[in-house]
GROMACS .gro file of C-alpha atoms in nm:
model
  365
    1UNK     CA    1   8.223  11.304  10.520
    2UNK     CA    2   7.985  11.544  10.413
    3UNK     CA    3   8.078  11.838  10.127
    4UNK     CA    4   7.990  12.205  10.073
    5UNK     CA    5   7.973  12.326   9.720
    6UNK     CA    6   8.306  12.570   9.811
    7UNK     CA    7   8.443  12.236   9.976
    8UNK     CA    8   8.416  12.052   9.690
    9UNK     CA    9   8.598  12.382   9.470
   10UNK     CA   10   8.879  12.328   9.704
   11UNK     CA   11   8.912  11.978   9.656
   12UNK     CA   12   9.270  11.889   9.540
   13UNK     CA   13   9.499  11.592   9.418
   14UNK     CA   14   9.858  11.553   9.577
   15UNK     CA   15  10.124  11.483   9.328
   16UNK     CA   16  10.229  11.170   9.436
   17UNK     CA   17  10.256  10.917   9.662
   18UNK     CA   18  10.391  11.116  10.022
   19UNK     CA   19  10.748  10.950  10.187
   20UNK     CA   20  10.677  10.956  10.531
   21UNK     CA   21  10.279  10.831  10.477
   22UNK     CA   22  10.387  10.538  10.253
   23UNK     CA   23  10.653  10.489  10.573
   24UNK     CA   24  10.401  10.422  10.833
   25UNK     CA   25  10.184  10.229  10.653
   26UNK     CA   26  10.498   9.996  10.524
   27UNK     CA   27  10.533   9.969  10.927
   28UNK     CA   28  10.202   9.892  10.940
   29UNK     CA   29  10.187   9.592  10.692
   30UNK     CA   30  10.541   9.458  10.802
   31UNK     CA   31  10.312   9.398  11.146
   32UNK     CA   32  10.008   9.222  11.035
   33UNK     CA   33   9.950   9.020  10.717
   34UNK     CA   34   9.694   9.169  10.513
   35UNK     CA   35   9.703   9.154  10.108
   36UNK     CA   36   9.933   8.828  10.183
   37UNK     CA   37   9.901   8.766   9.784
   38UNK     CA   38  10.016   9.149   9.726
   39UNK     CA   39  10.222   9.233   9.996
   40UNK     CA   40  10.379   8.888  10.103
   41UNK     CA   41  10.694   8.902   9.844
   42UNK     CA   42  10.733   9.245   9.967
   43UNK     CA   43  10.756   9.138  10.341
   44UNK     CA   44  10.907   8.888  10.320
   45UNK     CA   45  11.208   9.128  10.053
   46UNK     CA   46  11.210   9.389  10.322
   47UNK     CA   47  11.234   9.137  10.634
   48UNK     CA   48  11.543   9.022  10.446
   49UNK     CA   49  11.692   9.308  10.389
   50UNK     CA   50  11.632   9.522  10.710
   51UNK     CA   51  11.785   9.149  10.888
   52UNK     CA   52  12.111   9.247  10.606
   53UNK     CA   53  12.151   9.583  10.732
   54UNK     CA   54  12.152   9.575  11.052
   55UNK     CA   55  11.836   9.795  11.082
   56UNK     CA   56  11.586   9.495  11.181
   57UNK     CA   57  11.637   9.646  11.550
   58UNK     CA   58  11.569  10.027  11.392
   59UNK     CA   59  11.254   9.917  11.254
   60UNK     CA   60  11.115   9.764  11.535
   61UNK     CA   61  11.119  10.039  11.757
   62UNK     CA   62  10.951  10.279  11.507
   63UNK     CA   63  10.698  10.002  11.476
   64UNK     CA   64  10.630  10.058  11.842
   65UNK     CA   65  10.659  10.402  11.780
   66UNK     CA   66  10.363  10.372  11.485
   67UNK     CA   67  10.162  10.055  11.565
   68UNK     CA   68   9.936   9.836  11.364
   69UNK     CA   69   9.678   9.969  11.611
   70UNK     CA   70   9.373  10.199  11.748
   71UNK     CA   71   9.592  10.508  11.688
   72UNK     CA   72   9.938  10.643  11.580
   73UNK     CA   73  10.084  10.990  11.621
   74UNK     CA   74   9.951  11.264  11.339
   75UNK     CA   75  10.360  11.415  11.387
   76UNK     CA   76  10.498  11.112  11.231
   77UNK     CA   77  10.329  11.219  10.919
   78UNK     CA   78  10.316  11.592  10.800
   79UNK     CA   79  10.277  11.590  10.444
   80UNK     CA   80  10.022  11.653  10.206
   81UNK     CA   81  10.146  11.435   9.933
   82UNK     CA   82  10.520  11.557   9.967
   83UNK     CA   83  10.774  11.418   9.706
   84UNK     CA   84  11.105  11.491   9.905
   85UNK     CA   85  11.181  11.271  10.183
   86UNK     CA   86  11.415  11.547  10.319
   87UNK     CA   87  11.124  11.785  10.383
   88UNK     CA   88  10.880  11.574  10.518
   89UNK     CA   89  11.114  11.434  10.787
   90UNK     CA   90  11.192  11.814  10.858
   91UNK     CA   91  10.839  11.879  10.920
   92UNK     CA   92  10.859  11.638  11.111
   93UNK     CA   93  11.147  11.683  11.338
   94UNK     CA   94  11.031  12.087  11.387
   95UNK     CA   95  10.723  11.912  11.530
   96UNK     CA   96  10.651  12.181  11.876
   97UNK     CA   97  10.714  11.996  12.211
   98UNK     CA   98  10.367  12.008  12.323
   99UNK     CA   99  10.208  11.866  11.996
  100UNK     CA  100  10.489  11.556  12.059
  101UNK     CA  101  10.397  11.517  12.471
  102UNK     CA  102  10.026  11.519  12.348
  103UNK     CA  103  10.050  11.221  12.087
  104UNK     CA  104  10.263  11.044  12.224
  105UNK     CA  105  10.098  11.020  12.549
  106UNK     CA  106   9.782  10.940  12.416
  107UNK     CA  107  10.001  10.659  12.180
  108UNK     CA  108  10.052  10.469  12.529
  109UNK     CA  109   9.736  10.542  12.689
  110UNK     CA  110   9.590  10.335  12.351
  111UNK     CA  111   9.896  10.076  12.435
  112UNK     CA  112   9.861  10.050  12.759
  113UNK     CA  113  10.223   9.966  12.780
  114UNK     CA  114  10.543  10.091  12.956
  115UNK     CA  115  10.678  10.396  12.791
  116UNK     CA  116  11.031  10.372  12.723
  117UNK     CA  117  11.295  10.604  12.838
  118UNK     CA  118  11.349  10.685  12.417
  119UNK     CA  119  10.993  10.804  12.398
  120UNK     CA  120  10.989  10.980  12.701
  121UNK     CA  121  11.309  11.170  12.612
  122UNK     CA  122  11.125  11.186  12.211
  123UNK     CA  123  10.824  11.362  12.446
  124UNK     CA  124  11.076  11.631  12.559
  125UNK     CA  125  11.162  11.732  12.256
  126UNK     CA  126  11.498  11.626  12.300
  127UNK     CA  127  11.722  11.740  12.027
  128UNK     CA  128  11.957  11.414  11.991
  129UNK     CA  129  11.668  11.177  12.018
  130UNK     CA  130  11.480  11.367  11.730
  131UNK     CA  131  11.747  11.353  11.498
  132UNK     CA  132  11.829  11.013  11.578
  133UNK     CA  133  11.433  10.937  11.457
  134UNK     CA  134  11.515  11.090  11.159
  135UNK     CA  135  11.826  10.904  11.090
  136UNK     CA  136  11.613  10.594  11.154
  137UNK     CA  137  11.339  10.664  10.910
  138UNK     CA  138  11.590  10.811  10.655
  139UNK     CA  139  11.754  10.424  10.685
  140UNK     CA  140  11.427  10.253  10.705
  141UNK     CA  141  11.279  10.422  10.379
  142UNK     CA  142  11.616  10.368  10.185
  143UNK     CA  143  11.541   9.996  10.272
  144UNK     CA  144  11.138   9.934  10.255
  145UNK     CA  145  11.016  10.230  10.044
  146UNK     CA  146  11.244  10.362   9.788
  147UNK     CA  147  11.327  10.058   9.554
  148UNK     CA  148  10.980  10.018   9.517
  149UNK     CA  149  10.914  10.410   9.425
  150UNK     CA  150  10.943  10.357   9.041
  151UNK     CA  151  10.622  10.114   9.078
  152UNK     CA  152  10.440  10.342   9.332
  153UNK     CA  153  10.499  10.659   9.177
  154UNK     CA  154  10.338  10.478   8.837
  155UNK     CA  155  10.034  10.373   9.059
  156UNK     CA  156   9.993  10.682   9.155
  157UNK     CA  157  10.007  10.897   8.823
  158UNK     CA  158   9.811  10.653   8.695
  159UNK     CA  159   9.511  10.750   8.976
  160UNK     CA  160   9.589  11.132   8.934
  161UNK     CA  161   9.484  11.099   8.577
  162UNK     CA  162   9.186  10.914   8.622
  163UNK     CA  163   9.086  11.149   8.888
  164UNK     CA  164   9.201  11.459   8.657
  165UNK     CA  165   8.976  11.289   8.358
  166UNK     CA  166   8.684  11.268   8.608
  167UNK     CA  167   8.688  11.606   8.745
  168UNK     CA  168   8.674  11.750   8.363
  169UNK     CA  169   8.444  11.553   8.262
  170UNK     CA  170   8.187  11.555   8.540
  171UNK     CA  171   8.341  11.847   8.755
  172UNK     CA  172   8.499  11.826   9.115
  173UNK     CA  173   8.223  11.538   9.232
  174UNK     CA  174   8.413  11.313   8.999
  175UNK     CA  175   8.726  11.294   9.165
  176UNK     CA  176   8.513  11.156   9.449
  177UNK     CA  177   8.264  10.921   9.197
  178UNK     CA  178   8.562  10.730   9.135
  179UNK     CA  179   8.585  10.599   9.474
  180UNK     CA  180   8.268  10.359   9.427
  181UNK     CA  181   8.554  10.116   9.238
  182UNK     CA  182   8.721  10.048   9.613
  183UNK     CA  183   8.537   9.806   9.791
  184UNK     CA  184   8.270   9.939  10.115
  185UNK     CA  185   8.326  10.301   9.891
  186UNK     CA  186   8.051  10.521   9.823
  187UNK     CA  187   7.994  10.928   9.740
  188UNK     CA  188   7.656  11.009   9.684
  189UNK     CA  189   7.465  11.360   9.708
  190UNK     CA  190   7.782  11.539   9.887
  191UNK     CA  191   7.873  11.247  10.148
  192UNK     CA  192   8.160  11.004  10.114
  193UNK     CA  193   8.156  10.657  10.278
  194UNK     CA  194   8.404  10.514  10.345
  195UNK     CA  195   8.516  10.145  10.545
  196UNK     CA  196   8.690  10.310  10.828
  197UNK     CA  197   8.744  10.078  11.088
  198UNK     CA  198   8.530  10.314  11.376
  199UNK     CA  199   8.287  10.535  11.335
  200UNK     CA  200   8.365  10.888  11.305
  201UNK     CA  201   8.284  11.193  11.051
  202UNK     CA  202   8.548  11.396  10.927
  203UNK     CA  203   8.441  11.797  10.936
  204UNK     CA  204   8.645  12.011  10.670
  205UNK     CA  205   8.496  12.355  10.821
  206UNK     CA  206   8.512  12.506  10.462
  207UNK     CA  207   8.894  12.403  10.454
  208UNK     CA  208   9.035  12.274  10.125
  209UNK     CA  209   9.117  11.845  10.143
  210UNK     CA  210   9.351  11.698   9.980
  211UNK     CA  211   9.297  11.345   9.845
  212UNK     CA  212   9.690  11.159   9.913
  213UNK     CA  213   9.725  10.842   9.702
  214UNK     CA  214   9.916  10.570   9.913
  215UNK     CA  215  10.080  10.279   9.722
  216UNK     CA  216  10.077  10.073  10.130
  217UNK     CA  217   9.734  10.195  10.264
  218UNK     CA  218   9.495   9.879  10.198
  219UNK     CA  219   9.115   9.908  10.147
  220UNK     CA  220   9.053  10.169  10.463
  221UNK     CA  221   9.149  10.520  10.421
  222UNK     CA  222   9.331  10.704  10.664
  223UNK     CA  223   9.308  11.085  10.788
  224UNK     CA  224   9.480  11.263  11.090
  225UNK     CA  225   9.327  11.257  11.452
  226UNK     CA  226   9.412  11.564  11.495
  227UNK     CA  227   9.104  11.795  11.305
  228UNK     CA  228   9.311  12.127  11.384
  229UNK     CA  229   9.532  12.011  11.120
  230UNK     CA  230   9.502  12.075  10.745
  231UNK     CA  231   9.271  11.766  10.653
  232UNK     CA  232   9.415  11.516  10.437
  233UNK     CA  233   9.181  11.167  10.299
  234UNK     CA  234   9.502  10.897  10.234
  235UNK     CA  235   9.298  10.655  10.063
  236UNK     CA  236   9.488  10.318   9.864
  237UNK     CA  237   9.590  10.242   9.519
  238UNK     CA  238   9.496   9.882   9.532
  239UNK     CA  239   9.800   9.758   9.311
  240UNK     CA  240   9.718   9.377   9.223
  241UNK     CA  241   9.937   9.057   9.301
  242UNK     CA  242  10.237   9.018   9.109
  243UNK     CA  243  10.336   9.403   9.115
  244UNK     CA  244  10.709   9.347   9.315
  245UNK     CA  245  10.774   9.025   9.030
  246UNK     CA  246  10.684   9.308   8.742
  247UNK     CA  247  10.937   9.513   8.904
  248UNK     CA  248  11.190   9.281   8.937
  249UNK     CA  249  11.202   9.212   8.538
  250UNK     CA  250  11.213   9.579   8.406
  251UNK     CA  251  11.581   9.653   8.411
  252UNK     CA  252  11.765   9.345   8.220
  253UNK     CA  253  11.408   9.152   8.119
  254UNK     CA  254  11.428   9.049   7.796
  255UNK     CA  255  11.182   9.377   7.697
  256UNK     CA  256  11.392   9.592   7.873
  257UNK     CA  257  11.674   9.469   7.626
  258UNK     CA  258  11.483   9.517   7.324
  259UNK     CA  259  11.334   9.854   7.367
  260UNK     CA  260  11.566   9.955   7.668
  261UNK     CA  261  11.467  10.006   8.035
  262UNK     CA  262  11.304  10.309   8.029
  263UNK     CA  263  11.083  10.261   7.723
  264UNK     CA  264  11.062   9.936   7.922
  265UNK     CA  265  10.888  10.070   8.231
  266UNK     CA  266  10.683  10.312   8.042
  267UNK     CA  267  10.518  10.042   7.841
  268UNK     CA  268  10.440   9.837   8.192
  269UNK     CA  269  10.301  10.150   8.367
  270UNK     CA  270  10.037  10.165   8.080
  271UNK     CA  271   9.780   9.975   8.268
  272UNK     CA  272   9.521  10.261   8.203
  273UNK     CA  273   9.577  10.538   8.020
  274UNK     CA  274   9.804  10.806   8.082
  275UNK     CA  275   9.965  11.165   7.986
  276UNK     CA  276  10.262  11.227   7.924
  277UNK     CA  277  10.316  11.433   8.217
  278UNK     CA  278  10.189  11.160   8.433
  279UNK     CA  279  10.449  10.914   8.278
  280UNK     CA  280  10.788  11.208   8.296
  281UNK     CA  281  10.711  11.241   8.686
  282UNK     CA  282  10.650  10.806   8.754
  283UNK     CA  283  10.966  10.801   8.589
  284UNK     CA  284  11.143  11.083   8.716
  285UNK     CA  285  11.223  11.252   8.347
  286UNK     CA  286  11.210  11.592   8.151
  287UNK     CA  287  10.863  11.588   7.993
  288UNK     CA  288  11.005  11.585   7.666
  289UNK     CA  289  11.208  11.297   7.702
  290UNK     CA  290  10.921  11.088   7.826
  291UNK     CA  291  10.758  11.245   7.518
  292UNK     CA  292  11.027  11.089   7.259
  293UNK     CA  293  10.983  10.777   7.460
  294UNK     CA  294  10.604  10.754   7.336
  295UNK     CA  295  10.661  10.826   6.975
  296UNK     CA  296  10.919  10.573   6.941
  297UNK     CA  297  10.635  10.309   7.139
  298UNK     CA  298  10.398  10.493   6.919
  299UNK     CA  299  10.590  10.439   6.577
  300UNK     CA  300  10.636  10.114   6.660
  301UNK     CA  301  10.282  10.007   6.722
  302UNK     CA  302  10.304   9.954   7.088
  303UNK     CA  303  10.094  10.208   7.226
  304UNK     CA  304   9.816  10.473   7.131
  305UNK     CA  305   9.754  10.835   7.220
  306UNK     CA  306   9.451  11.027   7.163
  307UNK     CA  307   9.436  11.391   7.245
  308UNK     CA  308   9.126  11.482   7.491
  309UNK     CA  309   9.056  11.902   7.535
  310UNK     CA  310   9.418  11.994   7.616
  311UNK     CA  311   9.600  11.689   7.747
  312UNK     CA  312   9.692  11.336   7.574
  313UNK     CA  313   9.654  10.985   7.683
  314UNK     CA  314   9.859  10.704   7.609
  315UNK     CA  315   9.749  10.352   7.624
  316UNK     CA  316   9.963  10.029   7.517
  317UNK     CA  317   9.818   9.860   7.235
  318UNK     CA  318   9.726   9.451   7.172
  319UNK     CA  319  10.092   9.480   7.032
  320UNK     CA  320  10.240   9.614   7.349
  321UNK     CA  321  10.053   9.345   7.601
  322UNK     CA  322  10.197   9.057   7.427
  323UNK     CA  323  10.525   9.213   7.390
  324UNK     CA  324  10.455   9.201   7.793
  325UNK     CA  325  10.351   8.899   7.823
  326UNK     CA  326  10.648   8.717   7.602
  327UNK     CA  327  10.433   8.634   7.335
  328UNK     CA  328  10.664   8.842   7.144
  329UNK     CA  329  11.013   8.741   7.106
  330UNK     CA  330  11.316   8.955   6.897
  331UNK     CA  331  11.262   8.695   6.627
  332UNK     CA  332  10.885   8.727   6.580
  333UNK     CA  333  10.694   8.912   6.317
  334UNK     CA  334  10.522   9.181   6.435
  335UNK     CA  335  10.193   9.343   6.332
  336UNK     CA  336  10.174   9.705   6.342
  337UNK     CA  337   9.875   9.796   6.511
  338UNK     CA  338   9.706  10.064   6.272
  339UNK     CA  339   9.615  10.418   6.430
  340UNK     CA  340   9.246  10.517   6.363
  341UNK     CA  341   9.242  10.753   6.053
  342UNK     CA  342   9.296  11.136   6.114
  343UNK     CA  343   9.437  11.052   6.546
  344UNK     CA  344   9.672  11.280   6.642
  345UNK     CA  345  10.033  11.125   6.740
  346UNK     CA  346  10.085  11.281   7.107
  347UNK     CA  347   9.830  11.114   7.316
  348UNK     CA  348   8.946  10.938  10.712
  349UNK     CA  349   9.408  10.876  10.932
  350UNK     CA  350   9.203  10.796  11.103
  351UNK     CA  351   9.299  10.579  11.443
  352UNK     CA  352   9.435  10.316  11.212
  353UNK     CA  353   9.542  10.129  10.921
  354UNK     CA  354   9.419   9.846  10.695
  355UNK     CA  355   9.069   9.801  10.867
  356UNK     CA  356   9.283   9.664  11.206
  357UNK     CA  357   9.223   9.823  11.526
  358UNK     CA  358   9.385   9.532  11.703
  359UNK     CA  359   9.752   9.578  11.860
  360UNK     CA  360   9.938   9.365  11.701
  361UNK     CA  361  10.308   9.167  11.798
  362UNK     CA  362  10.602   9.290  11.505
  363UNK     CA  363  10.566   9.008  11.208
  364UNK     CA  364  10.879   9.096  10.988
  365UNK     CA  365  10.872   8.783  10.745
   0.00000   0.00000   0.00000
């Protein structure tokens, strides 16, 4: 993907992780096995409870509806880093009846299978079969995406700041420089590179991208088929092994007790430093309130902020990791960790997924 100066002007950062992308590439990984070490607990969580609802047979047709494969329909994902789940799927369903006889006919032309008599009435634009997809991916995200949102919304304001500390410091290349970290990565002299599993360039025509963090997307990064459409680069967060067990201990861990959930789960999502406006939307609170949360971390020598132009990071301290860790118990002594004299006290979808381009059978663990 090659850049214009204007291109690069118009670069921009979505909020957040997008409902309906982090959807079909859930679908995705609940069909092949990649990132068994990060994903597997996750599968095999989901598997369980989709089998508990009753929605095991729901999410198997949408996973023939968006397969692990050489391509899957640009309608089944409209957003641009969207945060409501409601709007996206109503993008989705207002999706014109040519647009959905065009994708999905070229989604069993990849297949090469029979098209069943749901997707050919889906083609039509049929009214009831529309809104029962979006009952189905309503049900499917209450189940596979949105008890995990706390952790994938953190992920993500965690990139955005990076990315936002990159562009000030080294203007809009840097939001791109960063990329080098991901494995097969590379932006040098205006071109990304990028491991996507065919070749293809992706021409922005002097149209403004917009770089959509996905908590599901694995090592390849994704854009739409379709280049009429606005041009999105999905590209992954890479969270490490043990994320889901991290998750599991916030509410009643024994940290959680001590300092209360919230402070809790601020003090894990400290990874790499943060703002405080980065931390109030991972956690779904009023900017101030995520602000007391820091000074009371702060005050009690679990995390630093340093102010940098107009924003402030937080970081958790030495203090804070063991507290993490269980090296600290409610009977310990602690050590305040000493701030540094005069410191301020604030702070391409491409035709696939996960490098496959192989059809692949349903594997819900």
């Amino acid at each position: 993907m090659d850049f214009t100066s204007q291109e690069l002007v118009r670069l921009r950062v979505a909020t957040s992780v997008d409902p309906l992308w982090e959807i079909a590439l859930s679908l995705h990984l609940l069909q092949n096995r990649t990132a068994p070490l990060t994903f597997g607990p996750w599968r095999r969580e989901v598997g369980a409870a989709l089998r508990r609802t009753g929605l095991l047979p729901a999410a198997h047709d949408l996973m023939r509806l968006c397969p692990d494969g050489a391509y899957f329909p640009d309608f089944l994902t409209p957003g641009r880093g969207d945060l409501d789940i409601e709007a996206g799927l109503d993008r989705l369903l207002a999706t014109p009846r040519r647009r959905l006889l065009a994708e999905l006919t070229r989604l069993h032309t990849h297949t090469r299978g029979p098209v069943p008599p749901g997707v050919r009435l889906l083609a039509d634009g049929c009214p009831q079969t529309l809104r029962r997809l979006g009952d189905s991916l309503r049900a499917y995200y209450r189940v596979a995406v949105e008890p995990y949102l706390p952790a994938m919304r953190a992920h993500a304001a965690s990139d955005r700041a990076q990315r936002a500390e990159a562009a000030l410091t080294h203007g809009a290349e840097g939001m791109l420089t960063g990329y080098d970290d991901l494995p097969g990565w590379e932006y040098r002299h205006g071109r990304l590179r990028a491991p996507y599993p065919v070749d293809r360039e992706l021409l922005l025509r002097g149209r403004a991208l917009t770089l959509v963090p996905a908590f599901f997307c694995v090592r390849a990064p994704l854009a739409l088929v379709n280049e009429s459409l606005p041009p999105v680069l999905v590209h992954p967060l890479a969270p490490t092994p043990g994320w889901l067990e991290r998750r599991r201990g916030t509410p009643t861990g024994p940290v959680a007790q001590l300092i209360g959930p919230s402070r809790a789960e601020l003090l894990r999502m400290l990874d790499r430093p943060m703002t405080t406006t980065d931390l109030a939307v991972a956690l779904r609170l009023a900017p101030s309130t995520a602000s007391r949360h820091a000074s009371v971390l702060r005050d009690a020598g679990l995390l630093l902020s340093r102010r940098e132009g107009v924003r402030v990071l937080h970081r958790r301290t030495r203090l804070g990791e063991a507290l993490l860790d269980g090296a600290l118990t409610v009977g310990s002594r602690w050590e305040k960790v000493s701030t540094p004299p005069g410191a301020r006290h604030a702070a391409i979808r491409g035709n696939s997924s996960a490098g496959s381009v192989n059809q692949r059978a349903p594997q819900v663990e």
